[in-house]
PDB file of C-alpha atoms in Angstrom:
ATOM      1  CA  UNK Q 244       0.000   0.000   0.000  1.00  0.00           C
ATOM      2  CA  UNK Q 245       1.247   3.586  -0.650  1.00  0.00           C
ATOM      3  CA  UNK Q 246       2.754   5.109   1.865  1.00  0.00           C
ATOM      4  CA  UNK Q 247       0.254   8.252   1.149  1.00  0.00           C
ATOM      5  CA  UNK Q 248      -2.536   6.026   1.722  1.00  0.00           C
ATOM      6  CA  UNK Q 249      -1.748   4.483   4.614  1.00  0.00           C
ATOM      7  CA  UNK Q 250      -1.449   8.354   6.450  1.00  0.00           C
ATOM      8  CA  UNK Q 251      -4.780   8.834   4.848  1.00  0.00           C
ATOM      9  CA  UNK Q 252      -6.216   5.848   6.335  1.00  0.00           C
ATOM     10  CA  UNK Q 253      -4.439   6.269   9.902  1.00  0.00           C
ATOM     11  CA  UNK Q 254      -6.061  10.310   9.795  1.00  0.00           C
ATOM     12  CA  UNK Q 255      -9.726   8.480   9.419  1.00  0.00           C
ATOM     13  CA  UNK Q 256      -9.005   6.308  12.107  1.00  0.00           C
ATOM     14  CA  UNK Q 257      -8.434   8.641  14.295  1.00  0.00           C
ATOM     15  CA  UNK Q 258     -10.910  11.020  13.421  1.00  0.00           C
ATOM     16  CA  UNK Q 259     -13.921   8.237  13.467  1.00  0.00           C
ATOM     17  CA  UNK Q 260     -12.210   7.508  17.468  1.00  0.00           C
ATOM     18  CA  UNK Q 261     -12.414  10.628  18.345  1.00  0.00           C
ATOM     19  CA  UNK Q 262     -16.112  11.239  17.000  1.00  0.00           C
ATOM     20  CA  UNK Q 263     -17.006   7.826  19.162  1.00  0.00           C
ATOM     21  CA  UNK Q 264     -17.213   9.673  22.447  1.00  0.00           C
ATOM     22  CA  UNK Q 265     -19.584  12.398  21.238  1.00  0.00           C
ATOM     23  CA  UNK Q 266     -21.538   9.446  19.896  1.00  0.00           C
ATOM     24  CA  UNK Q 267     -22.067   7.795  22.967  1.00  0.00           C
ATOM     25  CA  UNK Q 268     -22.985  11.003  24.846  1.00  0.00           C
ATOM     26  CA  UNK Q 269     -25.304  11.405  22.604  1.00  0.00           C
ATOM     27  CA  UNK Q 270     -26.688   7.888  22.859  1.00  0.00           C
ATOM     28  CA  UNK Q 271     -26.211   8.142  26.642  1.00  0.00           C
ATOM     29  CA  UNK Q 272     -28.932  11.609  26.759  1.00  0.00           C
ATOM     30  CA  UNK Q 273     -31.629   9.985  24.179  1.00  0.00           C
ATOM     31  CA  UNK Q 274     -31.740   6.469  26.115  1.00  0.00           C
ATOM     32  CA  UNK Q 275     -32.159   9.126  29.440  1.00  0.00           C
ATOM     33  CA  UNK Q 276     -34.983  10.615  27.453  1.00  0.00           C
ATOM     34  CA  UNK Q 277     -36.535   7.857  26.482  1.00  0.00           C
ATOM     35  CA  UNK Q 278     -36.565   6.632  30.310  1.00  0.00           C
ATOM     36  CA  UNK Q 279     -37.910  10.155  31.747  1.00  0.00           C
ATOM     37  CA  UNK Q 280     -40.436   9.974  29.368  1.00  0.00           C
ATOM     38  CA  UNK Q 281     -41.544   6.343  30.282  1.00  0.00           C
ATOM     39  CA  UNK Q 282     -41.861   7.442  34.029  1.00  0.00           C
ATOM     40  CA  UNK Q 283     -43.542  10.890  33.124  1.00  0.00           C
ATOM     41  CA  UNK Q 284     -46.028   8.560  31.629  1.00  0.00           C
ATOM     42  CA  UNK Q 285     -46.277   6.221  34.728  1.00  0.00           C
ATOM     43  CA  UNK Q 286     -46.952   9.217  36.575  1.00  0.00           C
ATOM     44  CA  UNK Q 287     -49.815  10.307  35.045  1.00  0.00           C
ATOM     45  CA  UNK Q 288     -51.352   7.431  34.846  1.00  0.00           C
ATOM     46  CA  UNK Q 289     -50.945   6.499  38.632  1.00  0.00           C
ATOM     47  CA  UNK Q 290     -54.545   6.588  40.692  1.00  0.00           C
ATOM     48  CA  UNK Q 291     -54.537   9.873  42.104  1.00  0.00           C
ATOM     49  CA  UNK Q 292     -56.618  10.854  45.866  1.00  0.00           C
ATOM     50  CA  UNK Q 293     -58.494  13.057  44.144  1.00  0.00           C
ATOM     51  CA  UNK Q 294     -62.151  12.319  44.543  1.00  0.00           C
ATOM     52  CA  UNK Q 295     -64.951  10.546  46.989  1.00  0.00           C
ATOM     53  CA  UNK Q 296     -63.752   8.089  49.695  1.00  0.00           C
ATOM     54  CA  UNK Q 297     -65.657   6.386  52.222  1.00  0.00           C
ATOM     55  CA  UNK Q 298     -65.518   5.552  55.511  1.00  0.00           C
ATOM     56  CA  UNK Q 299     -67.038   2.395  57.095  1.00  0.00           C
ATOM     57  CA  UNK Q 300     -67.548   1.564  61.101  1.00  0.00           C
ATOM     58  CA  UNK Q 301     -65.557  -2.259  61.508  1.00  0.00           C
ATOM     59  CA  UNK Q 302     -68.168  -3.195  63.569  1.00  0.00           C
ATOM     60  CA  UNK Q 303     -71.140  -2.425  61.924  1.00  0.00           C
ATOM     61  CA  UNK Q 304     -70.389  -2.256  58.281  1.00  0.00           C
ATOM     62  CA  UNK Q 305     -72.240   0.729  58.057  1.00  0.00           C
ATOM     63  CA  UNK Q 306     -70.356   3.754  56.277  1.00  0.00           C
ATOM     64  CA  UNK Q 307     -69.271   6.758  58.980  1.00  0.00           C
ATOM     65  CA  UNK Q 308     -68.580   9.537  56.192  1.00  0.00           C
ATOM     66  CA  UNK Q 309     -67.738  10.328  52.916  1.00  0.00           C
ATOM     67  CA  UNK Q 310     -64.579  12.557  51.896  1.00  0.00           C
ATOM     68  CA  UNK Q 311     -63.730  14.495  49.162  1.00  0.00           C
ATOM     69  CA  UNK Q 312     -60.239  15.111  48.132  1.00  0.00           C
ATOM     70  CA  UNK Q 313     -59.534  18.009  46.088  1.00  0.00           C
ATOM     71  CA  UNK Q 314     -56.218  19.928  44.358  1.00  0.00           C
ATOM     72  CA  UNK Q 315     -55.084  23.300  45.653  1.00  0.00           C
ATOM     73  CA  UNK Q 316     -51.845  25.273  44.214  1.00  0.00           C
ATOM     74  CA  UNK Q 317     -49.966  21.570  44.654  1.00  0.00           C
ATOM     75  CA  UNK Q 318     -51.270  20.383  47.667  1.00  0.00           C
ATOM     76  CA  UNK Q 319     -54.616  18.263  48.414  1.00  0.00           C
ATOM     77  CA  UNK Q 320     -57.227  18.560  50.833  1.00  0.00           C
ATOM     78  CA  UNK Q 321     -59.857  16.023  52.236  1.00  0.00           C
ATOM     79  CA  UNK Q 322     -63.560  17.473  53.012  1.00  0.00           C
ATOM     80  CA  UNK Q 323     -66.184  15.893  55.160  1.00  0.00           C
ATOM     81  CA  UNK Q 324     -68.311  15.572  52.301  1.00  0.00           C
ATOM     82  CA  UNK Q 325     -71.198  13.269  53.814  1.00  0.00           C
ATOM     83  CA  UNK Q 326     -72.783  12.467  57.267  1.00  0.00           C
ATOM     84  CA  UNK Q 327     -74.231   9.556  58.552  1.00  0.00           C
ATOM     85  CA  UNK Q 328     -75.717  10.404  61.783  1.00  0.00           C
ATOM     86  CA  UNK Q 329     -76.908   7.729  64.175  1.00  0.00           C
ATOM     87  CA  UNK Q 330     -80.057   7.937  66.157  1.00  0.00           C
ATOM     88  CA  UNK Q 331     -79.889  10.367  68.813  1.00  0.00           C
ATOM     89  CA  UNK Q 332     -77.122  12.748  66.756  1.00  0.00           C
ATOM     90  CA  UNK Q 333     -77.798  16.419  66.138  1.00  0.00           C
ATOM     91  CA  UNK Q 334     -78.930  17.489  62.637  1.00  0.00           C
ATOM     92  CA  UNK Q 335     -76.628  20.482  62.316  1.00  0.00           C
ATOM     93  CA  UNK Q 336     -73.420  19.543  64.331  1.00  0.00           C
ATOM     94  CA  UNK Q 337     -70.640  22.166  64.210  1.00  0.00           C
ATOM     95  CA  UNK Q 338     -67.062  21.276  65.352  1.00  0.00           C
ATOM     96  CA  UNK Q 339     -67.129  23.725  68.664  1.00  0.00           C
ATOM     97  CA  UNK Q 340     -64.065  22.484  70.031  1.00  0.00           C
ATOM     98  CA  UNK Q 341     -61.899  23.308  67.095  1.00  0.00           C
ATOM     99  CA  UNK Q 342     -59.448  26.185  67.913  1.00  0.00           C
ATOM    100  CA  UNK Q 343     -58.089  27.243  64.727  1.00  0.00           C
ATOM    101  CA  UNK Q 344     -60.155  28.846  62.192  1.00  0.00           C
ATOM    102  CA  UNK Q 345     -62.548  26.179  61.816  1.00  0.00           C
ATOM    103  CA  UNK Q 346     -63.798  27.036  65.169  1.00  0.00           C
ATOM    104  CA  UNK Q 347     -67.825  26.416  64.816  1.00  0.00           C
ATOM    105  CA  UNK Q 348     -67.615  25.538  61.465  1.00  0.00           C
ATOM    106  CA  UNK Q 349     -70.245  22.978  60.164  1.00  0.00           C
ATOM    107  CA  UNK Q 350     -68.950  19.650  60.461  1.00  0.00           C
ATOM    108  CA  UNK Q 351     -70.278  18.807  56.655  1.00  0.00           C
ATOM    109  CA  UNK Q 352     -67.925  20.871  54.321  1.00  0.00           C
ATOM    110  CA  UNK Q 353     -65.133  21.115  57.264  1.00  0.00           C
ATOM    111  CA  UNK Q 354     -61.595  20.886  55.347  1.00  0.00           C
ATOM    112  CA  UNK Q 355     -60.124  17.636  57.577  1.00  0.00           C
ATOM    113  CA  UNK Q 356     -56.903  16.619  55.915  1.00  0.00           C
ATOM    114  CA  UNK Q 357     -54.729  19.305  55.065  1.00  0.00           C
ATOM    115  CA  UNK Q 358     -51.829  20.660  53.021  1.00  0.00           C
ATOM    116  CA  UNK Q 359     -51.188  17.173  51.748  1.00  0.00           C
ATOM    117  CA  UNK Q 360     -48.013  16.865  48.942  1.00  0.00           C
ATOM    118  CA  UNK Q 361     -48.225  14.475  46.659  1.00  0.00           C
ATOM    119  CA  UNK Q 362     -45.565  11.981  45.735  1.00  0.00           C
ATOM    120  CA  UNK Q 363     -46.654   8.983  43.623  1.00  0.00           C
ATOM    121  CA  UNK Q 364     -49.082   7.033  45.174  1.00  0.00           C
ATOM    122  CA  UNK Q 365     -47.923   8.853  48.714  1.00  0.00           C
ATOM    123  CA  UNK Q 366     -48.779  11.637  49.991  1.00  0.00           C
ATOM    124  CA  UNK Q 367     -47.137  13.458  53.103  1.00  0.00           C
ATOM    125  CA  UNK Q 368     -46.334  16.140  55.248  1.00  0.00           C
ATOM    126  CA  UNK Q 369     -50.076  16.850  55.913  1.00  0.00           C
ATOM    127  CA  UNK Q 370     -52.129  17.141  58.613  1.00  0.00           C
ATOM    128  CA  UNK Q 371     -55.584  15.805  59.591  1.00  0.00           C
ATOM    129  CA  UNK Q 372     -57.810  17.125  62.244  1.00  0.00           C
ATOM    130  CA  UNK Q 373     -59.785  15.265  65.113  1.00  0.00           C
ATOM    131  CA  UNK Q 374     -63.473  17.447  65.102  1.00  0.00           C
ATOM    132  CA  UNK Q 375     -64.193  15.308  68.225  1.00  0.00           C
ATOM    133  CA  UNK Q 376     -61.657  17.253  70.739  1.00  0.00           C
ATOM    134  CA  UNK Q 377     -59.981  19.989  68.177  1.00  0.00           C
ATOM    135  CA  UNK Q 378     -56.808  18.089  68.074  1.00  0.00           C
ATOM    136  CA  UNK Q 379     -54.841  18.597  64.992  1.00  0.00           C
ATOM    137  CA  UNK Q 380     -52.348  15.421  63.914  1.00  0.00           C
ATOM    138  CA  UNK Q 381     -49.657  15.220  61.340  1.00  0.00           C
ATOM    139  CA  UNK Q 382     -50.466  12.726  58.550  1.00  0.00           C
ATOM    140  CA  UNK Q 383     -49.665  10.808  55.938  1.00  0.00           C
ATOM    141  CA  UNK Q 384     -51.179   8.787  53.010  1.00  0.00           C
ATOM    142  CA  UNK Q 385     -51.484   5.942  50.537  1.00  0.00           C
ATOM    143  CA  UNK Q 386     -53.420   5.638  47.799  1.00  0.00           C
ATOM    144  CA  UNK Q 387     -53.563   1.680  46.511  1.00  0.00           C
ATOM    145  CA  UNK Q 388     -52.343   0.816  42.937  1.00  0.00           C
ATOM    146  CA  UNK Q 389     -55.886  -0.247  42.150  1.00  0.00           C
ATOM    147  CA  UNK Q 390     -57.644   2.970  43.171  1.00  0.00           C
ATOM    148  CA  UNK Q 391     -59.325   0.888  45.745  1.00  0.00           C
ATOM    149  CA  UNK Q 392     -58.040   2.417  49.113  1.00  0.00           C
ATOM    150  CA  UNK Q 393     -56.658   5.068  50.370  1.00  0.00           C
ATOM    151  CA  UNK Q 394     -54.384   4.388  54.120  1.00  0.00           C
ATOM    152  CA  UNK Q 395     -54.706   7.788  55.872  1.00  0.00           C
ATOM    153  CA  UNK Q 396     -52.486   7.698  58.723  1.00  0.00           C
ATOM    154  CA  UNK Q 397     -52.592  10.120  61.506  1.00  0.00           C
ATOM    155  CA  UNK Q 398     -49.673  10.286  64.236  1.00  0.00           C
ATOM    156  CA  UNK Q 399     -47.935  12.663  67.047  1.00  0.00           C
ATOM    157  CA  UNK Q 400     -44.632  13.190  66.720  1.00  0.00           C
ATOM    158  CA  UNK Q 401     -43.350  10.617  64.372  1.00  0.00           C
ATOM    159  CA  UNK Q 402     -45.419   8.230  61.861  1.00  0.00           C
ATOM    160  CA  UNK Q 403     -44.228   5.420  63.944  1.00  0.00           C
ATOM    161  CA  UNK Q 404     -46.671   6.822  66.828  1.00  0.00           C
ATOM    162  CA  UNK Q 405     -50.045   6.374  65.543  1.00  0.00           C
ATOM    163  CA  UNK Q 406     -52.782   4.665  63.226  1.00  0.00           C
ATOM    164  CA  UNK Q 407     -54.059   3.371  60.069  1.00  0.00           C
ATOM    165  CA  UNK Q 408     -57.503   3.549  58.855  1.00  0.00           C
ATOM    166  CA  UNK Q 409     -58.602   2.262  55.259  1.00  0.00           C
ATOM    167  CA  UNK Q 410     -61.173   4.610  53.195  1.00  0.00           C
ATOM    168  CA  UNK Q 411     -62.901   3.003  49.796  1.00  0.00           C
ATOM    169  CA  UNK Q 412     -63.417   4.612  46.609  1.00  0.00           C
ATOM    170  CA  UNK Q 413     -66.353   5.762  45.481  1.00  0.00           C
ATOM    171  CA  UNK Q 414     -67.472   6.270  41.878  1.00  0.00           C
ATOM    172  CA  UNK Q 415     -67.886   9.793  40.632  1.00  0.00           C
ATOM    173  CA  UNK Q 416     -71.578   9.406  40.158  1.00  0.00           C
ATOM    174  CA  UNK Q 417     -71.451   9.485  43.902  1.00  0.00           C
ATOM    175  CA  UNK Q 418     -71.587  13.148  43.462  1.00  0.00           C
ATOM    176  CA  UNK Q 419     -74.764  13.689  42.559  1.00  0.00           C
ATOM    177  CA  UNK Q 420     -75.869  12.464  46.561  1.00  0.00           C
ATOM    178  CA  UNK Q 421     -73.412  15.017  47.870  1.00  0.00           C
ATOM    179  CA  UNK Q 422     -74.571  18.082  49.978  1.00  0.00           C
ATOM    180  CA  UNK Q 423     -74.713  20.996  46.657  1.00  0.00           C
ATOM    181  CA  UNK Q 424     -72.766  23.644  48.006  1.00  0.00           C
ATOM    182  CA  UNK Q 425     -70.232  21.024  49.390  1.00  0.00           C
ATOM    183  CA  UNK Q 426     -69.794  20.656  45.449  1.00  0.00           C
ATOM    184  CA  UNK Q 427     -70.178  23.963  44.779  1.00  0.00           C
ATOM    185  CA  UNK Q 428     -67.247  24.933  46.682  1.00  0.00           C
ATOM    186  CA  UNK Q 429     -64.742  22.633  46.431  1.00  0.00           C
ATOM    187  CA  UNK Q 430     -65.689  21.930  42.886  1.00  0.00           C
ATOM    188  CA  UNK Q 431     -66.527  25.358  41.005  1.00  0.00           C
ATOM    189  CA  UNK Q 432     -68.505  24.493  37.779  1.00  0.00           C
ATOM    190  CA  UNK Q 433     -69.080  21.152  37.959  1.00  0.00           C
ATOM    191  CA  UNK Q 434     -72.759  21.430  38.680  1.00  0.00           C
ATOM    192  CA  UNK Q 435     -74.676  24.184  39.811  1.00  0.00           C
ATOM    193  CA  UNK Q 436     -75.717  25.046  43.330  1.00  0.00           C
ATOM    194  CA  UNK Q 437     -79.327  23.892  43.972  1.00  0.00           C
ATOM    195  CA  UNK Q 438     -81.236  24.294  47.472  1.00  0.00           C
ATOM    196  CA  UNK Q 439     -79.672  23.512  50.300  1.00  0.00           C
ATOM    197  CA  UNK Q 440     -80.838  21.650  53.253  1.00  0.00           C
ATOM    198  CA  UNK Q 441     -79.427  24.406  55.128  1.00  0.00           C
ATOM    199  CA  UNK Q 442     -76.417  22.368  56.874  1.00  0.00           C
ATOM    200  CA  UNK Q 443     -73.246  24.992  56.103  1.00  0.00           C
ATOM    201  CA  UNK Q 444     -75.684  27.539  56.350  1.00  0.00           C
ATOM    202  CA  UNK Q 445     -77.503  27.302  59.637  1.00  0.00           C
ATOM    203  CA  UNK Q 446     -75.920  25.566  62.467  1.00  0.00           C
ATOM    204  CA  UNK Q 447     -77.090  24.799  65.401  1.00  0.00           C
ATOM    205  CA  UNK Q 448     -74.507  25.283  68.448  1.00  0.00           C
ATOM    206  CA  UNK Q 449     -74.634  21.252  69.064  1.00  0.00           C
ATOM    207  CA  UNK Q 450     -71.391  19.002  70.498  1.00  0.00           C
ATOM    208  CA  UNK Q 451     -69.114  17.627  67.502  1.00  0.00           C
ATOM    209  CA  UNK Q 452     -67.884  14.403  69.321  1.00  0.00           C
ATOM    210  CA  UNK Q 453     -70.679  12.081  67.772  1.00  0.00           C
ATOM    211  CA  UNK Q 454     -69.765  13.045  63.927  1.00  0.00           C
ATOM    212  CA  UNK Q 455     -66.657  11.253  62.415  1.00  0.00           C
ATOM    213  CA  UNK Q 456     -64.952   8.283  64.505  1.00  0.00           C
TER     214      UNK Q 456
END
């Protein structure tokens, strides 16, 4: 072979080696693309708390309340959305021993779980008040891969220091037997507000600690 080839040939060599790196980098960022955009996907696909969840006594089977879970600048919140009062319970019960400012605040439409960030299925640094004695608990959550359950977890102190209870899904046709201006604001426009049976607007100065155990 010419000697004048052979430089040719070595010069080509050396340029295709040094074009290799820039090749793999560039292999390297579209495979981390590809992967970013496989778990942006999971994301938004993953069951979300946003909704109607019930509540249901272990002993009796019977349902306790309903919740609804909405979106607020990034953070969610959980509603008392529906009462089930036993025999003997006050229509109109308020949550008088509250201390913050849901002081006397109907117990249907009080704003229980709050300031809840989401992350995945979890969702954390929250908090979720007792209307029975005021208390106010830092909580966590878990919504189930099936959109089944939700685990709302309230503790003091640490998460190790306190309880689970399980909440059910309800279907979104479930709105349509929850209190109108419950909807009306914590959903804006997705129905209109029709007469209420007067529960956020006139309550009687009753005891909270027979609403939501």
């Amino acid at each position: 072979m010419p000697i004048g080839r052979s430089v040719v040939l070595v010069h080509e060599w050396r340029a295709s080696l040094a074009q290799q790196p820039s090749k793999r980098v560039i292999a390297s960022l579209l495979a981390g693309f590809i992967v970013l955009g496989a778990a942006s996907g999971s994301a938004a696909t993953e069951p979300s708390v946003s909704g109607l969840w019930q509540k249901i006594d272990g002993e009796t089977g019977k349902p306790v309340g309903w919740f609804l879970f909405v979106e607020r600048n990034g953070l969610y919140e959980g509603v008392i959305a529906k009462l089930f009062p036993r025999p003997g319970d006050p229509k109109n019960q308020i949550c008088s021993s509250c201390r913050d400012d849901r002081k006397d605040a109907p117990l249907l439409g009080l704003s229980l779980v709050r300031d809840m960030k989401r992350n995945g299925l979890s969702y954390q640094n929250g908090n979720i008040l007792d209307p029975r004695d005021g208390n106010v608990y830092s909580a966590m959550m878990t919504v189930s891969p099936d959109d089944k359950t939700l685990t709302v977890r309230g503790y003091l102190g640490i998460s190790l220091f306190g309880r689970d209870e399980t909440w059910y899904r309800l279907p979104q046709s479930a709105l349509k037997e929850v209190e109108p201006v419950v909807v009306a604001k914590y959903l804006p426009g997705r129905s209109k507000v029709g007469p209420s049976r007067g529960a956020l607007h006139q309550p009687q100065t009753t005891n909270s600690t027979a609403a939501v155990r």
